């Protein structure tokens, strides 16, 4: 079989790129512990309001016995519920979020709080906010005409 030398060269380059990218991924997975989210937890999106955790009256901020906080949020076209979240600075906060309808995202600019909200799954992020202030919690996955108006207020109070 005849293979044009130029084509052969590009076959080698393609293979080298695949090997190179796989090596980078493996390196960061092992050295920097960069991995896909490990919390795989399913939930019935349609019946969120009937669940123990994501019913309307259960949403919001809860203080745990160890001093950390858990924030339960439902995302639905077009808003995050609750609309106002208040947590102290420099304290571990675990967000547990679920979408009631379509794919949404959540993103708090100037912090490392960001995740996708895939219908049917619970998204969980643990972080802490070093600086007190008022932040906005935005949707960053296009979810329909009201996408631009989908946000909540996040207030980080000085820790006592
Ligand atoms: Cu929700 Cu965009």
mmCIF file of C-alpha atoms and ligand atoms in Angstrom:
data_model
loop_
_atom_site.group_PDB
_atom_site.id
_atom_site.type_symbol
_atom_site.label_atom_id
_atom_site.label_comp_id
_atom_site.label_asym_id
_atom_site.label_seq_id
_atom_site.Cartn_x
_atom_site.Cartn_y
_atom_site.Cartn_z
ATOM 1 C CA UNK A 1 0.000 0.000 0.000
ATOM 2 C CA UNK A 2 1.354 3.382 -0.947
ATOM 3 C CA UNK A 3 1.116 6.142 1.603
ATOM 4 C CA UNK A 4 2.165 9.581 0.547
ATOM 5 C CA UNK A 5 5.159 10.706 2.662
ATOM 6 C CA UNK A 6 3.403 13.927 3.634
ATOM 7 C CA UNK A 7 0.368 12.001 4.789
ATOM 8 C CA UNK A 8 2.592 9.628 6.744
ATOM 9 C CA UNK A 9 4.195 12.601 8.465
ATOM 10 C CA UNK A 10 0.782 13.907 9.583
ATOM 11 C CA UNK A 11 -0.256 10.453 10.823
ATOM 12 C CA UNK A 12 2.825 10.471 13.077
ATOM 13 C CA UNK A 13 2.095 14.029 14.220
ATOM 14 C CA UNK A 14 -1.526 13.102 15.079
ATOM 15 C CA UNK A 15 -0.404 10.061 17.062
ATOM 16 C CA UNK A 16 2.230 12.156 18.855
ATOM 17 C CA UNK A 17 -0.433 14.724 19.825
ATOM 18 C CA UNK A 18 -2.735 12.046 21.259
ATOM 19 C CA UNK A 19 0.167 10.590 23.268
ATOM 20 C CA UNK A 20 1.171 14.093 24.429
ATOM 21 C CA UNK A 21 -2.358 15.094 25.582
ATOM 22 C CA UNK A 22 -2.911 11.748 27.318
ATOM 23 C CA UNK A 23 0.400 12.231 29.130
ATOM 24 C CA UNK A 24 -0.632 15.726 30.292
ATOM 25 C CA UNK A 25 -4.013 14.461 31.559
ATOM 26 C CA UNK A 26 -2.390 11.553 33.382
ATOM 27 C CA UNK A 27 0.262 13.842 34.866
ATOM 28 C CA UNK A 28 -2.269 16.328 36.261
ATOM 29 C CA UNK A 29 -4.603 13.588 37.477
ATOM 30 C CA UNK A 30 -1.770 12.054 39.521
ATOM 31 C CA UNK A 31 0.331 15.080 40.523
ATOM 32 C CA UNK A 32 -2.265 17.867 40.899
ATOM 33 C CA UNK A 33 -5.227 15.609 41.715
ATOM 34 C CA UNK A 34 -7.377 17.180 38.989
ATOM 35 C CA UNK A 35 -10.249 14.768 38.505
ATOM 36 C CA UNK A 36 -13.871 14.774 37.402
ATOM 37 C CA UNK A 37 -16.363 15.417 40.224
ATOM 38 C CA UNK A 38 -16.593 12.381 42.464
ATOM 39 C CA UNK A 39 -20.040 13.056 43.895
ATOM 40 C CA UNK A 40 -22.425 11.185 41.639
ATOM 41 C CA UNK A 41 -25.855 11.354 43.133
ATOM 42 C CA UNK A 42 -29.108 11.137 41.242
ATOM 43 C CA UNK A 43 -32.365 12.882 42.039
ATOM 44 C CA UNK A 44 -35.794 12.989 40.408
ATOM 45 C CA UNK A 45 -35.851 16.473 38.856
ATOM 46 C CA UNK A 46 -39.571 16.484 38.193
ATOM 47 C CA UNK A 47 -40.424 15.611 41.787
ATOM 48 C CA UNK A 48 -37.858 17.872 43.478
ATOM 49 C CA UNK A 49 -40.565 19.620 45.504
ATOM 50 C CA UNK A 50 -41.570 16.235 46.935
ATOM 51 C CA UNK A 51 -38.093 15.210 48.099
ATOM 52 C CA UNK A 52 -36.865 15.483 51.684
ATOM 53 C CA UNK A 53 -33.995 17.741 50.754
ATOM 54 C CA UNK A 54 -35.142 19.965 47.890
ATOM 55 C CA UNK A 55 -38.698 20.793 48.940
ATOM 56 C CA UNK A 56 -39.322 24.553 48.942
ATOM 57 C CA UNK A 57 -39.360 24.971 52.732
ATOM 58 C CA UNK A 58 -36.078 23.044 53.122
ATOM 59 C CA UNK A 59 -34.032 25.244 50.776
ATOM 60 C CA UNK A 60 -31.444 27.689 52.036
ATOM 61 C CA UNK A 61 -28.627 27.893 54.545
ATOM 62 C CA UNK A 62 -28.197 25.434 57.399
ATOM 63 C CA UNK A 63 -25.476 25.467 60.030
ATOM 64 C CA UNK A 64 -24.014 22.033 60.725
ATOM 65 C CA UNK A 65 -22.915 20.720 64.122
ATOM 66 C CA UNK A 66 -19.238 21.048 63.167
ATOM 67 C CA UNK A 67 -19.617 24.775 62.391
ATOM 68 C CA UNK A 68 -19.678 24.356 58.622
ATOM 69 C CA UNK A 69 -22.640 25.335 56.485
ATOM 70 C CA UNK A 70 -24.783 23.547 53.932
ATOM 71 C CA UNK A 71 -26.658 25.551 51.322
ATOM 72 C CA UNK A 72 -29.442 23.780 49.453
ATOM 73 C CA UNK A 73 -30.439 25.430 46.177
ATOM 74 C CA UNK A 74 -32.863 24.629 43.385
ATOM 75 C CA UNK A 75 -32.254 26.100 39.938
ATOM 76 C CA UNK A 76 -35.234 26.455 37.663
ATOM 77 C CA UNK A 77 -36.105 28.633 34.690
ATOM 78 C CA UNK A 78 -35.433 31.450 35.544
ATOM 79 C CA UNK A 79 -34.026 31.739 38.997
ATOM 80 C CA UNK A 80 -32.102 30.191 41.856
ATOM 81 C CA UNK A 81 -34.073 29.469 44.991
ATOM 82 C CA UNK A 82 -33.540 30.912 47.540
ATOM 83 C CA UNK A 83 -32.799 34.301 45.980
ATOM 84 C CA UNK A 84 -30.692 35.485 48.898
ATOM 85 C CA UNK A 85 -27.985 33.339 50.491
ATOM 86 C CA UNK A 86 -25.999 34.513 53.486
ATOM 87 C CA UNK A 87 -22.926 32.676 54.783
ATOM 88 C CA UNK A 88 -19.941 33.720 56.904
ATOM 89 C CA UNK A 89 -16.480 34.218 55.421
ATOM 90 C CA UNK A 90 -13.594 31.782 55.988
ATOM 91 C CA UNK A 91 -15.984 28.948 56.840
ATOM 92 C CA UNK A 92 -16.490 25.727 54.872
ATOM 93 C CA UNK A 93 -19.695 25.929 52.861
ATOM 94 C CA UNK A 94 -21.103 22.968 50.973
ATOM 95 C CA UNK A 95 -23.524 23.822 48.210
ATOM 96 C CA UNK A 96 -25.990 21.145 47.185
ATOM 97 C CA UNK A 97 -27.786 22.123 44.014
ATOM 98 C CA UNK A 98 -30.346 20.522 41.743
ATOM 99 C CA UNK A 99 -32.085 21.622 38.572
ATOM 100 C CA UNK A 100 -35.847 21.339 38.344
ATOM 101 C CA UNK A 101 -35.938 21.489 34.560
ATOM 102 C CA UNK A 102 -33.089 21.960 32.086
ATOM 103 C CA UNK A 103 -29.313 22.281 32.179
ATOM 104 C CA UNK A 104 -28.175 25.291 34.200
ATOM 105 C CA UNK A 105 -24.811 26.402 35.499
ATOM 106 C CA UNK A 106 -23.819 28.270 38.595
ATOM 107 C CA UNK A 107 -20.942 30.668 38.880
ATOM 108 C CA UNK A 108 -19.903 33.203 41.508
ATOM 109 C CA UNK A 109 -17.411 35.616 39.913
ATOM 110 C CA UNK A 110 -14.169 36.242 41.844
ATOM 111 C CA UNK A 111 -14.513 32.955 43.741
ATOM 112 C CA UNK A 112 -13.894 29.315 42.836
ATOM 113 C CA UNK A 113 -17.577 28.439 43.168
ATOM 114 C CA UNK A 114 -18.746 27.126 39.794
ATOM 115 C CA UNK A 115 -20.424 23.976 38.594
ATOM 116 C CA UNK A 116 -22.910 22.661 36.067
ATOM 117 C CA UNK A 117 -26.382 21.663 37.147
ATOM 118 C CA UNK A 118 -27.436 18.645 35.153
ATOM 119 C CA UNK A 119 -31.095 17.632 35.490
ATOM 120 C CA UNK A 120 -31.346 14.346 37.343
ATOM 121 C CA UNK A 121 -28.171 14.862 39.383
ATOM 122 C CA UNK A 122 -27.209 16.630 42.582
ATOM 123 C CA UNK A 123 -24.219 18.944 42.141
ATOM 124 C CA UNK A 124 -22.111 19.383 45.233
ATOM 125 C CA UNK A 125 -19.346 21.947 45.778
ATOM 126 C CA UNK A 126 -17.480 22.618 49.011
ATOM 127 C CA UNK A 127 -15.616 25.891 49.258
ATOM 128 C CA UNK A 128 -15.078 28.822 51.582
ATOM 129 C CA UNK A 129 -15.193 32.522 50.802
ATOM 130 C CA UNK A 130 -12.143 34.382 52.082
ATOM 131 C CA UNK A 131 -13.504 37.904 51.568
ATOM 132 C CA UNK A 132 -16.750 39.283 53.007
ATOM 133 C CA UNK A 133 -18.944 41.159 50.572
ATOM 134 C CA UNK A 134 -21.879 40.920 48.237
ATOM 135 C CA UNK A 135 -21.568 38.490 45.379
ATOM 136 C CA UNK A 136 -23.843 37.417 42.587
ATOM 137 C CA UNK A 137 -24.587 33.833 41.800
ATOM 138 C CA UNK A 138 -25.144 33.622 38.052
ATOM 139 C CA UNK A 139 -26.394 30.989 35.665
ATOM 140 C CA UNK A 140 -23.693 30.363 33.091
ATOM 141 C CA UNK A 141 -25.318 27.774 30.846
ATOM 142 C CA UNK A 142 -27.789 29.120 28.310
ATOM 143 C CA UNK A 143 -31.144 27.816 29.484
ATOM 144 C CA UNK A 144 -33.704 29.854 27.554
ATOM 145 C CA UNK A 145 -34.952 33.383 26.982
ATOM 146 C CA UNK A 146 -34.738 34.322 30.660
ATOM 147 C CA UNK A 147 -31.176 33.063 31.095
ATOM 148 C CA UNK A 148 -29.777 36.597 31.536
ATOM 149 C CA UNK A 149 -32.131 37.219 34.452
ATOM 150 C CA UNK A 150 -31.233 34.053 36.331
ATOM 151 C CA UNK A 151 -29.227 34.959 39.394
ATOM 152 C CA UNK A 152 -29.272 35.114 43.212
ATOM 153 C CA UNK A 153 -27.552 37.330 45.748
ATOM 154 C CA UNK A 154 -24.782 35.760 47.833
ATOM 155 C CA UNK A 155 -23.837 37.698 50.954
ATOM 156 C CA UNK A 156 -20.624 36.770 52.702
ATOM 157 C CA UNK A 157 -20.574 38.241 56.204
ATOM 158 C CA UNK A 158 -17.379 38.838 58.216
ATOM 159 C CA UNK A 159 -16.688 35.702 60.273
ATOM 160 C CA UNK A 160 -16.910 36.227 64.008
HETATM 161 CU CU1 LIG B 1 -30.251 28.929 33.920
HETATM 162 CU CU2 LIG B 1 -29.061 29.967 32.174
#
